[in-house]
């Protein structure tokens, strides 16, 4: 089954303790992205990657890092989490832009609910 | 930066009625997409309309796009209790001359369909 898999689904951690949220897709998609979702603010993009070793900042990158060493994986790293990073996080992927005839939208993971205390 | 604004923020209807949600955006786009999210779950892609299209149908869904007004609407006909969810519009646009594209979401409409 074509899917984006995030882990963990739920995580409670303490301020300052480094953590990584993993994201993996099995569709050979070039493009991957991380979003956070907060009440009243909708989904905001954190980082995105157009391909292996190509990443760029989204709208709210502060406090986050990403890496794209392999095409299928796009982990989100919080080096020193703070309470304002408590949120619901989503990873998404799509085929490379420029293939509009068969583009069917982005595929999202099921989300990671992070609480930083 | 938030690209899309949706209206209404919340909508409550009875089963069998139609639900209409509107989305406005700010810049030129390649396409506009609508997603559905059940409470706290992942987003599911519903329908995509390209910038050169004006209307599209998929089952009980009808999407319109007016690029001159930078707006779109999603109509769900003959709604069911199972349609209860949040609905988001998202615009897919190029980022400068980089060849990158970026998906930017609206704030969503919460739809409640009562039996």
Tab-separated table of N, CA and C in Angstrom, chain B:
chain	number	residue	atom	x	y	z
B	1	UNK	N	3.641	32.045	5.774
B	1	UNK	CA	2.537	32.950	5.470
B	1	UNK	C	1.335	32.121	5.030
B	2	UNK	N	0.178	32.468	5.537
B	2	UNK	CA	-1.028	31.734	5.214
B	2	UNK	C	-1.520	32.201	3.855
B	3	UNK	N	-1.695	31.272	2.941
B	3	UNK	CA	-2.156	31.632	1.616
B	3	UNK	C	-3.661	31.674	1.553
B	4	UNK	N	-4.306	30.677	2.145
B	4	UNK	CA	-5.744	30.558	1.980
B	4	UNK	C	-6.501	30.903	3.242
B	5	UNK	N	-7.637	31.554	3.026
B	5	UNK	CA	-8.556	31.812	4.108
B	5	UNK	C	-9.863	31.137	3.760
B	6	UNK	N	-10.437	30.451	4.734
B	6	UNK	CA	-11.649	29.708	4.423
B	6	UNK	C	-12.836	30.256	5.174
B	7	UNK	N	-13.962	30.057	4.559
B	7	UNK	CA	-15.197	30.614	5.074
B	7	UNK	C	-16.317	29.620	4.777
B	8	UNK	N	-17.166	29.240	5.732
B	8	UNK	CA	-17.080	29.685	7.124
B	8	UNK	C	-16.031	28.897	7.907
B	9	UNK	N	-15.753	29.323	9.105
B	9	UNK	CA	-14.847	28.549	9.959
B	9	UNK	C	-15.507	27.276	10.424
B	10	UNK	N	-16.820	27.331	10.626
B	10	UNK	CA	-17.564	26.155	11.066
B	10	UNK	C	-18.925	26.154	10.391
B	11	UNK	N	-19.414	24.947	10.113
B	11	UNK	CA	-20.680	24.798	9.414
B	11	UNK	C	-21.405	23.594	9.986
B	12	UNK	N	-22.664	23.789	10.363
B	12	UNK	CA	-23.452	22.705	10.934
B	12	UNK	C	-24.716	22.522	10.102
B	13	UNK	N	-24.917	21.317	9.571
B	13	UNK	CA	-26.071	21.055	8.707
B	13	UNK	C	-26.680	19.706	9.056
B	14	UNK	N	-27.816	19.418	8.450
B	14	UNK	CA	-28.490	18.138	8.626
B	14	UNK	C	-28.116	17.216	7.468
B	15	UNK	N	-28.167	15.944	7.742
B	15	UNK	CA	-27.937	14.952	6.668
B	15	UNK	C	-28.871	15.236	5.503
B	16	UNK	N	-28.349	15.074	4.316
B	16	UNK	CA	-29.133	15.301	3.109
B	16	UNK	C	-28.990	16.703	2.546
B	17	UNK	N	-28.588	17.654	3.381
B	17	UNK	CA	-28.390	19.022	2.900
B	17	UNK	C	-27.046	19.115	2.185
B	18	UNK	N	-26.907	20.204	1.434
B	18	UNK	CA	-25.635	20.476	0.774
B	18	UNK	C	-24.765	21.356	1.663
B	19	UNK	N	-23.457	21.164	1.562
B	19	UNK	CA	-22.510	21.980	2.318
B	19	UNK	C	-21.601	22.703	1.340
B	20	UNK	N	-21.466	24.004	1.525
B	20	UNK	CA	-20.588	24.795	0.660
B	20	UNK	C	-19.528	25.489	1.496
B	21	UNK	N	-18.286	25.317	1.097
B	21	UNK	CA	-17.160	25.958	1.773
B	21	UNK	C	-16.396	26.784	0.758
B	22	UNK	N	-15.926	27.919	1.193
B	22	UNK	CA	-15.231	28.828	0.293
B	22	UNK	C	-13.795	29.047	0.737
B	23	UNK	N	-12.960	29.317	-0.236
B	23	UNK	CA	-11.536	29.512	0.032
B	23	UNK	C	-11.051	30.688	-0.801
B	24	UNK	N	-10.315	31.587	-0.184
B	24	UNK	CA	-9.686	32.669	-0.934
B	24	UNK	C	-8.184	32.584	-0.745
B	25	UNK	N	-7.445	32.993	-1.759
B	25	UNK	CA	-5.989	32.922	-1.688
B	25	UNK	C	-5.396	34.211	-2.243
B	26	UNK	N	-4.061	34.321	-2.143
B	26	UNK	CA	-3.474	35.639	-2.387
B	26	UNK	C	-2.636	35.750	-3.653
B	27	UNK	N	-1.963	34.677	-4.026
B	27	UNK	CA	-1.041	34.810	-5.166
B	27	UNK	C	-1.442	33.867	-6.296
B	28	UNK	N	-0.739	33.958	-7.410
B	28	UNK	CA	-1.043	33.069	-8.533
B	28	UNK	C	-0.679	31.631	-8.155
B	29	UNK	N	-1.380	30.703	-8.736
B	29	UNK	CA	-1.224	29.297	-8.355
B	29	UNK	C	-1.100	28.389	-9.575
B	30	UNK	N	-0.559	27.200	-9.367
B	30	UNK	CA	-0.570	26.155	-10.391
B	30	UNK	C	-1.837	25.319	-10.285
B	31	UNK	N	-2.221	25.041	-9.063
B	31	UNK	CA	-3.454	24.298	-8.839
B	31	UNK	C	-3.924	24.552	-7.415
B	32	UNK	N	-5.148	24.162	-7.149
B	32	UNK	CA	-5.718	24.282	-5.805
B	32	UNK	C	-6.291	22.927	-5.441
B	33	UNK	N	-6.055	22.540	-4.218
B	33	UNK	CA	-6.476	21.205	-3.781
B	33	UNK	C	-7.350	21.331	-2.536
B	34	UNK	N	-8.215	20.372	-2.373
B	34	UNK	CA	-9.016	20.294	-1.167
B	34	UNK	C	-8.686	18.993	-0.449
B	35	UNK	N	-8.528	19.118	0.875
B	35	UNK	CA	-8.210	17.972	1.723
B	35	UNK	C	-9.238	17.867	2.835
B	36	UNK	N	-9.386	16.665	3.309
B	36	UNK	CA	-10.276	16.397	4.429
B	36	UNK	C	-9.447	15.847	5.576
B	37	UNK	N	-9.826	16.240	6.811
B	37	UNK	CA	-9.137	15.735	7.990
B	37	UNK	C	-10.174	15.346	9.026
B	38	UNK	N	-10.173	14.078	9.373
B	38	UNK	CA	-10.972	13.643	10.509
B	38	UNK	C	-10.205	14.015	11.768
B	39	UNK	N	-10.916	14.192	12.849
B	39	UNK	CA	-10.364	14.795	14.062
B	39	UNK	C	-8.991	14.253	14.432
B	40	UNK	N	-7.972	15.116	14.381
B	40	UNK	CA	-6.639	14.749	14.803
B	40	UNK	C	-5.923	13.746	13.931
B	41	UNK	N	-6.503	13.419	12.798
B	41	UNK	CA	-5.901	12.417	11.916
B	41	UNK	C	-5.186	13.087	10.746
B	42	UNK	N	-4.629	12.255	9.881
B	42	UNK	CA	-3.943	12.777	8.710
B	42	UNK	C	-4.909	13.353	7.693
B	43	UNK	N	-4.346	14.095	6.759
B	43	UNK	CA	-5.154	14.715	5.717
B	43	UNK	C	-5.291	13.779	4.529
B	44	UNK	N	-6.474	13.772	3.964
B	44	UNK	CA	-6.751	12.934	2.803
B	44	UNK	C	-7.086	13.839	1.624
B	45	UNK	N	-6.399	13.626	0.536
B	45	UNK	CA	-6.634	14.428	-0.661
B	45	UNK	C	-7.998	14.092	-1.260
B	46	UNK	N	-8.794	15.137	-1.536
B	46	UNK	CA	-10.127	14.938	-2.100
B	46	UNK	C	-10.162	15.200	-3.595
B	47	UNK	N	-9.674	16.373	-3.982
B	47	UNK	CA	-9.851	16.782	-5.367
B	47	UNK	C	-8.863	17.891	-5.680
B	48	UNK	N	-8.422	17.942	-6.906
B	48	UNK	CA	-7.472	18.954	-7.372
B	48	UNK	C	-8.067	19.646	-8.588
B	49	UNK	N	-7.936	20.953	-8.630
B	49	UNK	CA	-8.378	21.706	-9.802
B	49	UNK	C	-7.207	22.560	-10.267
B	50	UNK	N	-6.912	22.501	-11.552
B	50	UNK	CA	-5.766	23.222	-12.082
B	50	UNK	C	-6.159	24.674	-12.395
B	51	UNK	N	-5.164	25.495	-12.524
B	51	UNK	CA	-5.431	26.924	-12.681
B	51	UNK	C	-6.181	27.243	-13.972
B	52	UNK	N	-6.124	26.361	-14.954
B	52	UNK	CA	-6.837	26.614	-16.215
B	52	UNK	C	-8.208	25.935	-16.258
B	53	UNK	N	-8.610	25.377	-15.140
B	53	UNK	CA	-9.934	24.754	-15.051
B	53	UNK	C	-10.859	25.641	-14.227
B	54	UNK	N	-12.159	25.536	-14.480
B	54	UNK	CA	-13.125	26.365	-13.750
B	54	UNK	C	-14.016	25.539	-12.838
B	55	UNK	N	-14.208	24.278	-13.198
B	55	UNK	CA	-15.088	23.446	-12.387
B	55	UNK	C	-14.662	21.996	-12.531
B	56	UNK	N	-14.831	21.254	-11.441
B	56	UNK	CA	-14.475	19.847	-11.466
B	56	UNK	C	-15.407	19.075	-10.540
B	57	UNK	N	-15.707	17.841	-10.915
B	57	UNK	CA	-16.600	17.019	-10.114
B	57	UNK	C	-15.907	15.719	-9.751
B	58	UNK	N	-16.250	15.221	-8.570
B	58	UNK	CA	-15.796	13.891	-8.162
B	58	UNK	C	-16.835	13.348	-7.213
B	59	UNK	N	-17.655	12.415	-7.688
B	59	UNK	CA	-18.718	11.871	-6.855
B	59	UNK	C	-19.660	12.960	-6.377
B	60	UNK	N	-19.793	13.120	-5.053
B	60	UNK	CA	-20.662	14.146	-4.489
B	60	UNK	C	-19.951	15.491	-4.301
B	61	UNK	N	-18.740	15.586	-4.763
B	61	UNK	CA	-17.956	16.810	-4.615
B	61	UNK	C	-17.967	17.611	-5.912
B	62	UNK	N	-18.115	18.923	-5.728
B	62	UNK	CA	-17.995	19.833	-6.872
B	62	UNK	C	-17.109	20.981	-6.438
B	63	UNK	N	-16.079	21.237	-7.207
B	63	UNK	CA	-15.150	22.317	-6.908
B	63	UNK	C	-15.186	23.329	-8.043
B	64	UNK	N	-15.192	24.596	-7.668
B	64	UNK	CA	-15.074	25.650	-8.662
B	64	UNK	C	-13.846	26.489	-8.352
B	65	UNK	N	-13.316	27.110	-9.364
B	65	UNK	CA	-12.144	27.967	-9.217
B	65	UNK	C	-12.334	29.218	-10.046
B	66	UNK	N	-12.159	30.364	-9.415
B	66	UNK	CA	-12.208	31.645	-10.112
B	66	UNK	C	-10.876	32.343	-9.880
B	67	UNK	N	-9.992	32.235	-10.849
B	67	UNK	CA	-8.649	32.796	-10.666
B	67	UNK	C	-8.663	34.319	-10.687
B	68	UNK	N	-9.669	34.918	-11.308
B	68	UNK	CA	-9.730	36.381	-11.326
B	68	UNK	C	-10.058	36.917	-9.938
B	69	UNK	N	-10.829	36.150	-9.183
B	69	UNK	CA	-11.173	36.546	-7.814
B	69	UNK	C	-10.298	35.844	-6.785
B	70	UNK	N	-9.427	34.955	-7.265
B	70	UNK	CA	-8.571	34.184	-6.361
B	70	UNK	C	-9.424	33.487	-5.299
B	71	UNK	N	-10.388	32.738	-5.775
B	71	UNK	CA	-11.270	32.046	-4.840
B	71	UNK	C	-11.697	30.700	-5.410
B	72	UNK	N	-12.083	29.820	-4.494
B	72	UNK	CA	-12.550	28.494	-4.851
B	72	UNK	C	-13.676	28.109	-3.898
B	73	UNK	N	-14.528	27.215	-4.343
B	73	UNK	CA	-15.546	26.695	-3.447
B	73	UNK	C	-15.626	25.185	-3.582
B	74	UNK	N	-15.955	24.557	-2.473
B	74	UNK	CA	-16.171	23.113	-2.424
B	74	UNK	C	-17.621	22.880	-2.022
B	75	UNK	N	-18.335	22.155	-2.839
B	75	UNK	CA	-19.717	21.801	-2.554
B	75	UNK	C	-19.798	20.302	-2.326
B	76	UNK	N	-20.364	19.928	-1.187
B	76	UNK	CA	-20.644	18.512	-0.915
B	76	UNK	C	-22.157	18.351	-0.987
B	77	UNK	N	-22.623	17.568	-1.916
B	77	UNK	CA	-24.068	17.400	-2.066
B	77	UNK	C	-24.558	16.214	-1.247
B	78	UNK	N	-25.833	16.296	-0.844
B	78	UNK	CA	-26.471	15.200	-0.108
B	78	UNK	C	-25.572	14.706	1.014
B	79	UNK	N	-25.219	15.586	1.920
B	79	UNK	CA	-24.230	15.257	2.946
B	79	UNK	C	-24.694	14.120	3.846
B	80	UNK	N	-23.700	13.457	4.417
B	80	UNK	CA	-23.926	12.325	5.324
B	80	UNK	C	-23.212	12.598	6.636
B	81	UNK	N	-23.618	11.936	7.687
B	81	UNK	CA	-22.951	12.094	8.981
B	81	UNK	C	-21.462	11.785	8.859
B	82	UNK	N	-21.107	10.857	7.987
B	82	UNK	CA	-19.706	10.476	7.802
B	82	UNK	C	-18.884	11.569	7.136
B	83	UNK	N	-19.526	12.601	6.614
B	83	UNK	CA	-18.789	13.730	6.030
B	83	UNK	C	-18.280	14.675	7.104
B	84	UNK	N	-18.698	14.481	8.345
B	84	UNK	CA	-18.232	15.324	9.442
B	84	UNK	C	-16.718	15.265	9.525
B	85	UNK	N	-16.074	16.430	9.391
B	85	UNK	CA	-14.618	16.508	9.348
B	85	UNK	C	-14.235	17.969	9.175
B	86	UNK	N	-12.941	18.227	9.147
B	86	UNK	CA	-12.448	19.550	8.756
B	86	UNK	C	-11.976	19.488	7.317
B	87	UNK	N	-12.241	20.549	6.599
B	87	UNK	CA	-11.897	20.603	5.178
B	87	UNK	C	-10.957	21.774	4.944
B	88	UNK	N	-9.875	21.495	4.237
B	88	UNK	CA	-8.854	22.505	3.992
B	88	UNK	C	-8.649	22.689	2.496
B	89	UNK	N	-8.514	23.938	2.098
B	89	UNK	CA	-8.024	24.189	0.752
B	89	UNK	C	-6.517	24.407	0.841
B	90	UNK	N	-5.832	24.105	-0.231
B	90	UNK	CA	-4.383	24.269	-0.262
B	90	UNK	C	-3.981	24.668	-1.662
B	91	UNK	N	-3.152	25.686	-1.741
B	91	UNK	CA	-2.712	26.160	-3.049
B	91	UNK	C	-1.284	25.709	-3.310
B	92	UNK	N	-1.049	25.284	-4.520
B	92	UNK	CA	0.236	24.776	-4.970
B	92	UNK	C	0.818	25.809	-5.917
B	93	UNK	N	1.910	26.421	-5.522
B	93	UNK	CA	2.445	27.517	-6.328
B	93	UNK	C	3.950	27.406	-6.422
B	94	UNK	N	4.498	27.972	-7.461
B	94	UNK	CA	5.936	27.989	-7.611
B	94	UNK	C	6.578	28.931	-6.606
B	95	UNK	N	7.826	28.642	-6.266
B	95	UNK	CA	8.579	29.486	-5.351
B	95	UNK	C	9.625	30.223	-6.171
B	96	UNK	N	9.357	31.467	-6.480
B	96	UNK	CA	10.281	32.267	-7.284
B	96	UNK	C	10.614	31.574	-8.588
B	97	UNK	N	11.883	31.553	-8.957
B	97	UNK	CA	12.335	30.894	-10.184
B	97	UNK	C	13.104	29.624	-9.876
B	98	UNK	N	12.883	29.086	-8.692
B	98	UNK	CA	13.670	27.932	-8.263
B	98	UNK	C	13.198	26.627	-8.875
B	99	UNK	N	11.973	26.628	-9.397
B	99	UNK	CA	11.410	25.364	-9.849
B	99	UNK	C	10.759	24.605	-8.713
B	100	UNK	N	10.957	25.109	-7.487
B	100	UNK	CA	10.297	24.481	-6.351
B	100	UNK	C	8.823	24.821	-6.380
B	101	UNK	N	8.041	23.960	-5.769
B	101	UNK	CA	6.646	24.276	-5.559
B	101	UNK	C	6.321	24.068	-4.100
B	102	UNK	N	5.344	24.791	-3.660
B	102	UNK	CA	5.037	24.806	-2.238
B	102	UNK	C	3.528	24.712	-2.055
B	103	UNK	N	3.101	23.896	-1.129
B	103	UNK	CA	1.688	23.727	-0.820
B	103	UNK	C	1.387	24.523	0.435
B	104	UNK	N	0.466	25.459	0.332
B	104	UNK	CA	0.132	26.327	1.457
B	104	UNK	C	-1.343	26.155	1.782
B	105	UNK	N	-1.630	25.926	3.041
B	105	UNK	CA	-2.979	25.586	3.474
B	105	UNK	C	-3.753	26.786	3.994
B	106	UNK	N	-5.072	26.704	3.842
B	106	UNK	CA	-5.962	27.616	4.526
B	106	UNK	C	-6.190	27.145	5.948
B	107	UNK	N	-7.001	27.884	6.672
B	107	UNK	CA	-7.216	27.584	8.090
B	107	UNK	C	-8.301	26.546	8.316
B	108	UNK	N	-9.064	26.201	7.289
B	108	UNK	CA	-9.994	25.101	7.386
B	108	UNK	C	-11.406	25.475	7.780
B	109	UNK	N	-12.327	24.624	7.374
B	109	UNK	CA	-13.736	24.721	7.765
B	109	UNK	C	-14.116	23.441	8.487
B	110	UNK	N	-14.659	23.592	9.685
B	110	UNK	CA	-15.136	22.405	10.427
B	110	UNK	C	-16.591	22.165	10.067
B	111	UNK	N	-16.841	21.010	9.498
B	111	UNK	CA	-18.188	20.643	9.068
B	111	UNK	C	-18.765	19.601	10.016
B	112	UNK	N	-19.964	19.873	10.502
B	112	UNK	CA	-20.681	18.916	11.349
B	112	UNK	C	-21.987	18.576	10.639
B	113	UNK	N	-22.169	17.300	10.342
B	113	UNK	CA	-23.385	16.831	9.700
B	113	UNK	C	-24.150	15.980	10.704
B	114	UNK	N	-25.326	16.441	11.071
B	114	UNK	CA	-26.118	15.749	12.083
B	114	UNK	C	-27.119	14.808	11.422
B	115	UNK	N	-27.287	13.622	12.013
B	115	UNK	CA	-28.240	12.643	11.451
B	115	UNK	C	-29.676	13.164	11.506
